Short mmCIF file of C-alpha atoms in Angstrom, two decimals:
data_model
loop_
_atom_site.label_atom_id
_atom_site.label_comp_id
_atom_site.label_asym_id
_atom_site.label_seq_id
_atom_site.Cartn_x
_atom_site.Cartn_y
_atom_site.Cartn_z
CA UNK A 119 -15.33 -9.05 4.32
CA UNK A 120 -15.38 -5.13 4.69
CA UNK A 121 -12.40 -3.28 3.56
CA UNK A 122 -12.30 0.68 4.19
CA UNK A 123 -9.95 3.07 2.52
CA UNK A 124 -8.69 5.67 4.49
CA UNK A 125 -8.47 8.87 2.27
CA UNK A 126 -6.34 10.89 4.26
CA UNK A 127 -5.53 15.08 4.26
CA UNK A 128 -2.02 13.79 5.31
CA UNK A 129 -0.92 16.84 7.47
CA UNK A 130 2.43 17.24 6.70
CA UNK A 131 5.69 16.11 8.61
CA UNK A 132 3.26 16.61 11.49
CA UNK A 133 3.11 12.70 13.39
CA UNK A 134 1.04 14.21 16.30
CA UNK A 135 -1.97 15.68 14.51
CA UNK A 136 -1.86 12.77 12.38
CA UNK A 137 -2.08 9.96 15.13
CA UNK A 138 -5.74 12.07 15.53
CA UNK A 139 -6.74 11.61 11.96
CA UNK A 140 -6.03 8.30 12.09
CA UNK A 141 -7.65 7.43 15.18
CA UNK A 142 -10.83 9.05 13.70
CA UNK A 143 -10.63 6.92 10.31
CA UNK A 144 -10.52 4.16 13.08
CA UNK A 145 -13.72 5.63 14.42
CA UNK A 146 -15.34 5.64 11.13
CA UNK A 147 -14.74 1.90 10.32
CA UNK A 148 -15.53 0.58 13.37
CA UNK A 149 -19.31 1.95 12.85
CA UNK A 150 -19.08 0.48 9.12
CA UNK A 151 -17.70 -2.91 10.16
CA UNK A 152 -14.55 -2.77 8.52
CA UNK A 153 -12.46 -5.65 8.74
CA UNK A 154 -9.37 -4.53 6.91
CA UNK A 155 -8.62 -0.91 6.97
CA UNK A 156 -5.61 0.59 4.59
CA UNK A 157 -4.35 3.76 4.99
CA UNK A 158 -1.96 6.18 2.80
CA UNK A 159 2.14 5.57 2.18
CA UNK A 160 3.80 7.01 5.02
CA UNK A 161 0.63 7.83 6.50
CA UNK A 162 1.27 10.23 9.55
CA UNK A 163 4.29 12.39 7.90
CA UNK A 164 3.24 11.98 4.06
CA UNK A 165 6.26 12.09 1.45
CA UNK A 166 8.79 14.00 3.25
CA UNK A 167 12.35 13.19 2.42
CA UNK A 168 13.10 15.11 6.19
CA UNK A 169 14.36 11.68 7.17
CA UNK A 170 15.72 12.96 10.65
CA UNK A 171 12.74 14.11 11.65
CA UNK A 172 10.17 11.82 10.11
CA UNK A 173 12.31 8.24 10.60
CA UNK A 174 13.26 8.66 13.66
CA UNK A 175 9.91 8.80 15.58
CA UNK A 176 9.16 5.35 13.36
CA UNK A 177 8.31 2.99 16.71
CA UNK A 178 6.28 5.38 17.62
CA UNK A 179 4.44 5.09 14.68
CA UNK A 180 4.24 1.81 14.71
CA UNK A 181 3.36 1.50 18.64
CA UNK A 182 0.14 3.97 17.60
CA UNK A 183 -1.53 1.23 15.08
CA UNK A 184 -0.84 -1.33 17.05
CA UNK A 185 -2.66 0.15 20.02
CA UNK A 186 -5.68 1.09 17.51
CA UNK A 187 -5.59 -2.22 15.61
CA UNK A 188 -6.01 -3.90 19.20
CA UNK A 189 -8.45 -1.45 20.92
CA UNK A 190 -10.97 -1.73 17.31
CA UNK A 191 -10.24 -5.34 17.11
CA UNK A 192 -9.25 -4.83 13.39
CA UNK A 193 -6.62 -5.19 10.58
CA UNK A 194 -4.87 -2.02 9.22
CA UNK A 195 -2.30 -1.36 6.64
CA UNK A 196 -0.02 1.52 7.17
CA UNK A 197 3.24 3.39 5.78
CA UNK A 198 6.26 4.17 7.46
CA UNK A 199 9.74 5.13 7.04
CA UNK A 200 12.42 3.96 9.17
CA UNK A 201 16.31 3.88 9.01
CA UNK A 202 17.55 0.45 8.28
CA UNK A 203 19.31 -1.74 11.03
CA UNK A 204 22.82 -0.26 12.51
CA UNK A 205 24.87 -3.06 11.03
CA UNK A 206 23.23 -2.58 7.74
CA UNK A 207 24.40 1.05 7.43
CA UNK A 208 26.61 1.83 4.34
CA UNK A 209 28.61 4.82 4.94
CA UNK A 210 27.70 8.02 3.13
CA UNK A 211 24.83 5.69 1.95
CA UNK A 212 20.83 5.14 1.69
CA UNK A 213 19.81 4.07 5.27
CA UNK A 214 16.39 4.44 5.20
CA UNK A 215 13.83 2.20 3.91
CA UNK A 216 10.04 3.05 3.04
CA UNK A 217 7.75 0.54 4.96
CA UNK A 218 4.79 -0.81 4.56
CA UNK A 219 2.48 -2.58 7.72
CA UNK A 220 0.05 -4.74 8.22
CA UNK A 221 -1.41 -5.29 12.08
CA UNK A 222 -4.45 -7.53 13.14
CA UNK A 223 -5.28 -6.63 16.46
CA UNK A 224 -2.37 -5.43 17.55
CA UNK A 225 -0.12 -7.69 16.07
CA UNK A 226 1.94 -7.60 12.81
CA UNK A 227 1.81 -9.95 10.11
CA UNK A 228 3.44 -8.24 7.36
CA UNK A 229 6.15 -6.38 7.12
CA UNK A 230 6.91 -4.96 3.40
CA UNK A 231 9.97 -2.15 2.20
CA UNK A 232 9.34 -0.55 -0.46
CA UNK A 233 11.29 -2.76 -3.77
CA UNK A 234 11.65 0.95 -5.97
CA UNK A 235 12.20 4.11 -4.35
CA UNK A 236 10.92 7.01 -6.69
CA UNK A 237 14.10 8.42 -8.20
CA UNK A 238 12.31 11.38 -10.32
CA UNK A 239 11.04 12.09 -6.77
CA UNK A 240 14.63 12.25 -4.74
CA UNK A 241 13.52 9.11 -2.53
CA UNK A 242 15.96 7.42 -3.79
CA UNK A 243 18.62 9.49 -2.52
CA UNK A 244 17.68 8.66 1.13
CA UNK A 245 15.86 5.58 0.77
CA UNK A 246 17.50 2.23 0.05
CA UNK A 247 15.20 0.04 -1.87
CA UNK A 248 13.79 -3.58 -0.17
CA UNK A 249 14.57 -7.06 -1.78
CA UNK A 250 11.82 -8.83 -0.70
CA UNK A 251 8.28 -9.44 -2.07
CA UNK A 252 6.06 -10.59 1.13
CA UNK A 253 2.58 -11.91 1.10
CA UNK A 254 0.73 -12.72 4.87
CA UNK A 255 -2.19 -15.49 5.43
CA UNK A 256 -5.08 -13.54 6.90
CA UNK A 257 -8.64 -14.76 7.50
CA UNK A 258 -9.52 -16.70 4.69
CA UNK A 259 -7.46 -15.13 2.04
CA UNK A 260 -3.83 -13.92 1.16
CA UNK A 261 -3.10 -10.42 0.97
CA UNK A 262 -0.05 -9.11 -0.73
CA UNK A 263 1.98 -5.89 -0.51
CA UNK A 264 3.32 -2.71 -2.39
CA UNK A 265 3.98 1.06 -2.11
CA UNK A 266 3.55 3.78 -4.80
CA UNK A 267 6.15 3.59 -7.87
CA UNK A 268 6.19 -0.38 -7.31
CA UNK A 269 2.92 0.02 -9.54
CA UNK A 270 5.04 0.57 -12.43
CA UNK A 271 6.70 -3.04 -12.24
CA UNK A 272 4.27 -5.49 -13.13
CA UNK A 273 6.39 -8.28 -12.53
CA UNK A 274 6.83 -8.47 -8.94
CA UNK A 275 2.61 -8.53 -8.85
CA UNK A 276 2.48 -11.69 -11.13
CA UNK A 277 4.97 -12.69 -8.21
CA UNK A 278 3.16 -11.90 -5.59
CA UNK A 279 -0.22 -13.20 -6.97
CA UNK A 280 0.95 -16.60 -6.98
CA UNK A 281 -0.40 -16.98 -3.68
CA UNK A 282 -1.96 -13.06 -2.95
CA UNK A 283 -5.38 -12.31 -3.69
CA UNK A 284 -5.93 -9.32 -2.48
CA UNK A 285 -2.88 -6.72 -3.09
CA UNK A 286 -2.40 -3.65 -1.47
CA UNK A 287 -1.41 -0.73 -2.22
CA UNK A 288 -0.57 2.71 -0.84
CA UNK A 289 0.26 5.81 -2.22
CA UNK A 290 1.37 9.57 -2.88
CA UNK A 291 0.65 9.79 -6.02
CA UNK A 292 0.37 12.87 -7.28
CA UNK A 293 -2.56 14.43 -8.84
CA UNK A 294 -0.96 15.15 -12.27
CA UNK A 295 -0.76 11.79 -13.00
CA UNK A 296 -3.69 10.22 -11.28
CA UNK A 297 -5.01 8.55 -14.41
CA UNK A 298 -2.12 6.87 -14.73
CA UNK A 299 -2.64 5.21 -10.75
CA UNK A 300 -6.40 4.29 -11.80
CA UNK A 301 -5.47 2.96 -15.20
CA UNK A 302 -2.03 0.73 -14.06
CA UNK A 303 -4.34 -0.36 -10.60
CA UNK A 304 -7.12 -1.93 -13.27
CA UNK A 305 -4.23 -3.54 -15.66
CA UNK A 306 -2.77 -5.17 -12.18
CA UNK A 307 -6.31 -6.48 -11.23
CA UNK A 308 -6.77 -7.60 -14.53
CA UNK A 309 -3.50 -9.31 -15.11
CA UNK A 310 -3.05 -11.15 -12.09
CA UNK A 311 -6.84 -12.02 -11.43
CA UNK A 312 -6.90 -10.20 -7.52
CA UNK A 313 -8.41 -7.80 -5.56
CA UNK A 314 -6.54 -4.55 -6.16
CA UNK A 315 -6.59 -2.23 -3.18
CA UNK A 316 -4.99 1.12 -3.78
CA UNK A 317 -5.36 3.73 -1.21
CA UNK A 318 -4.17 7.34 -1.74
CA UNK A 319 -3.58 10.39 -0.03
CA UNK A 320 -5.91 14.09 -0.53
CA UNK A 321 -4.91 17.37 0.07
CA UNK A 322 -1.45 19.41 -0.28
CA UNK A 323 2.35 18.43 0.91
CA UNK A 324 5.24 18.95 0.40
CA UNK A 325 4.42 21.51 -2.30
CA UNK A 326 2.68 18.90 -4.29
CA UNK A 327 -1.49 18.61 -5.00
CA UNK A 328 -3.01 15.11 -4.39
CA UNK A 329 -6.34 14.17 -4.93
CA UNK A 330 -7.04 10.69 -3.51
CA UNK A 331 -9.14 8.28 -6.34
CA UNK A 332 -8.35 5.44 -3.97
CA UNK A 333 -10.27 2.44 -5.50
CA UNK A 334 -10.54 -1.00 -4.80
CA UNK A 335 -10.87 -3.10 -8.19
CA UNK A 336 -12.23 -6.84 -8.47
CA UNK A 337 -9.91 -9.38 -10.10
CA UNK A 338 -12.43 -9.04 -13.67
CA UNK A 339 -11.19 -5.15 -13.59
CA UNK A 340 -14.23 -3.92 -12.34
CA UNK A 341 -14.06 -1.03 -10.09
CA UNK A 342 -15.99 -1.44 -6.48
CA UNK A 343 -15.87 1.56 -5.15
CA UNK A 344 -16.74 5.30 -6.28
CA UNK A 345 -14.57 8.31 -6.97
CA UNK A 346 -13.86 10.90 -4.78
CA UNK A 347 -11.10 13.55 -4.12
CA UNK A 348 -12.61 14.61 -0.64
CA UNK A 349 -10.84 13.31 2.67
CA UNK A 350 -13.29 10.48 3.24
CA UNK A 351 -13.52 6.94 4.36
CA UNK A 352 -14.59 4.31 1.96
CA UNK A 353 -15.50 0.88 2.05
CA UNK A 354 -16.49 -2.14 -0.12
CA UNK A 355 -17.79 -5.60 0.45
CA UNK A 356 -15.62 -8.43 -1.75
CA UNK A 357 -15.92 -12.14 -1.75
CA UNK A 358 -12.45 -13.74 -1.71
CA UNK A 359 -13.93 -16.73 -3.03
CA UNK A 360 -14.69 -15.12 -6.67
CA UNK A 361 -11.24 -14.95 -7.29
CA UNK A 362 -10.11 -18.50 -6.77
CA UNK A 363 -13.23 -19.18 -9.04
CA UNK A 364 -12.49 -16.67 -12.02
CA UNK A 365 -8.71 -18.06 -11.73
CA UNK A 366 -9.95 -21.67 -12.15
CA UNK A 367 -13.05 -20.54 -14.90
CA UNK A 368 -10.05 -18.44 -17.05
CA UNK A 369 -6.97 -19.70 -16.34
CA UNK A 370 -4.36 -17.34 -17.66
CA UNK A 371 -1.94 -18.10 -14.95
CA UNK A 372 -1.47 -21.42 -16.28
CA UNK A 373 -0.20 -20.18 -19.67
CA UNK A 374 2.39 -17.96 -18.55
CA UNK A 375 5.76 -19.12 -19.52
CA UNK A 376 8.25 -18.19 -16.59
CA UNK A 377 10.58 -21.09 -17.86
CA UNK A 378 11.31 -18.24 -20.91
CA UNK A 379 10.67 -15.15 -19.48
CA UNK A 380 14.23 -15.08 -16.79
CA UNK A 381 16.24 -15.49 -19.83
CA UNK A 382 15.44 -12.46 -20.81
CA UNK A 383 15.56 -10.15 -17.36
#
């Protein structure tokens, strides 16, 4: 399979002239044959913490890839935030949650909210943190789910990569710290033997610099795709078949002892 990476100049808080960009990343893939195409975390307002404006337009959002996933006939991954169900509201509290999508052709198959909300980064002062870790059957693979700061927590990756082998993830991650995104996106491949997808955002928001180095890396740590800090669509062919393989050739998984580990969570 084909997966693209949409490297997108997030404009920001601005959902209208980002439904454009998006279409045309769309555009791109479709001539590449992209079967799974991943954009950015919160992909058409970028990292605003302007929760009434940004969350409140979130079915709209939503309504705009599943109208492109439909009319390309492919899979995308998207970010979104959204405020949390009226009867979950806490008064005075965190109603918002940071999402994270996954259409195939117009229809949704996995719905993910961001576990850690980035608390150096004031998200967690409007965003309420998910408590589940999701994984979604797709074609002839699993793919699994995170956003941003979750890459810091290895252990809900080992989680999901009891079943996932291919794991998403989307970002704003700043350019200050982008070796730190390449190098903990290798360690996750590595560790849990998948297909690490990560998928940044270029440009400037929000007062802050980003400069994409979205990579895909193969479940041996090996990087698949090239560097580049441009706004750009990139792709890569994998074989979800070499991971079941390496897993069964080296099987660390096997040797883990989870038995001892919760005792000491």
């Amino acid at each position: 399979m084909i997966i693209g990476l949409a490297q997108m100049d997030i404009i920001w808080e601005n959902v209208d002239e980002n439904k454009k960009k998006a279409e045309y990343f769309f555009q791109e893939a479709a001539k590449k044959g992209v079967d799974l195409l991943v954009f950015p975390e919160m992909t058409l307002t970028g990292f605003s913490m302007n929760v009434m404006k940004t969350a409140l337009c979130w079915k709209e959002q939503k309504e705009l890839f599943q109208n492109l996933t439909d009319k390309y006939q492919m899979c995308a991954a998207f970010g979104y935030p959204a405020p949390v169900a009226q009867e979950e509201n806490i008064k005075g509290g965190k109603n918002y949650q940071n999402h994270l999508s996954v259409m195939d052709c117009g229809k949704e198959i996995l719905n993910y909210s961001k576990i850690h909300p980035f608390a150096y980064g004031l998200e967690a002062r409007y965003f309420r943190g998910g408590d589940k870790i999701v994984t979604a059957e797709w074609k002839d693979t699993i793919l699994g789910a995170f956003v941003c700061y979750d890459l810091r927590f290895p252990e809900i990756f080992q989680i999901a990569s009891r079943q996932a082998e291919i794991i998403l993830v989307i970002a704003n991650w700043p350019a200050e710290r982008i070796e730190q995104w390449e190098c903990l996106l290798r360690a996750r491949a590595i560790e849990n033997q998948s297909f690490m997808v990560g998928v940044n955002r270029t440009g400037d928001g929000g007062n802050i610099h980003y400069n994409g180095h979205s990579v895909i890396y193969g479940p041996k740590g090996e990087r698949l795709t090239f560097v580049t800090e441009e706004e750009e669509l990139l792709t890569a062919r994998i074989e979800t078949g070499c991971v079941r393989k390496y897993r069964e050739e080296f099987p660390t998984k096997k040797d883990r002892r989870d038995d001892l580990y919760r005792f000491y969570i």
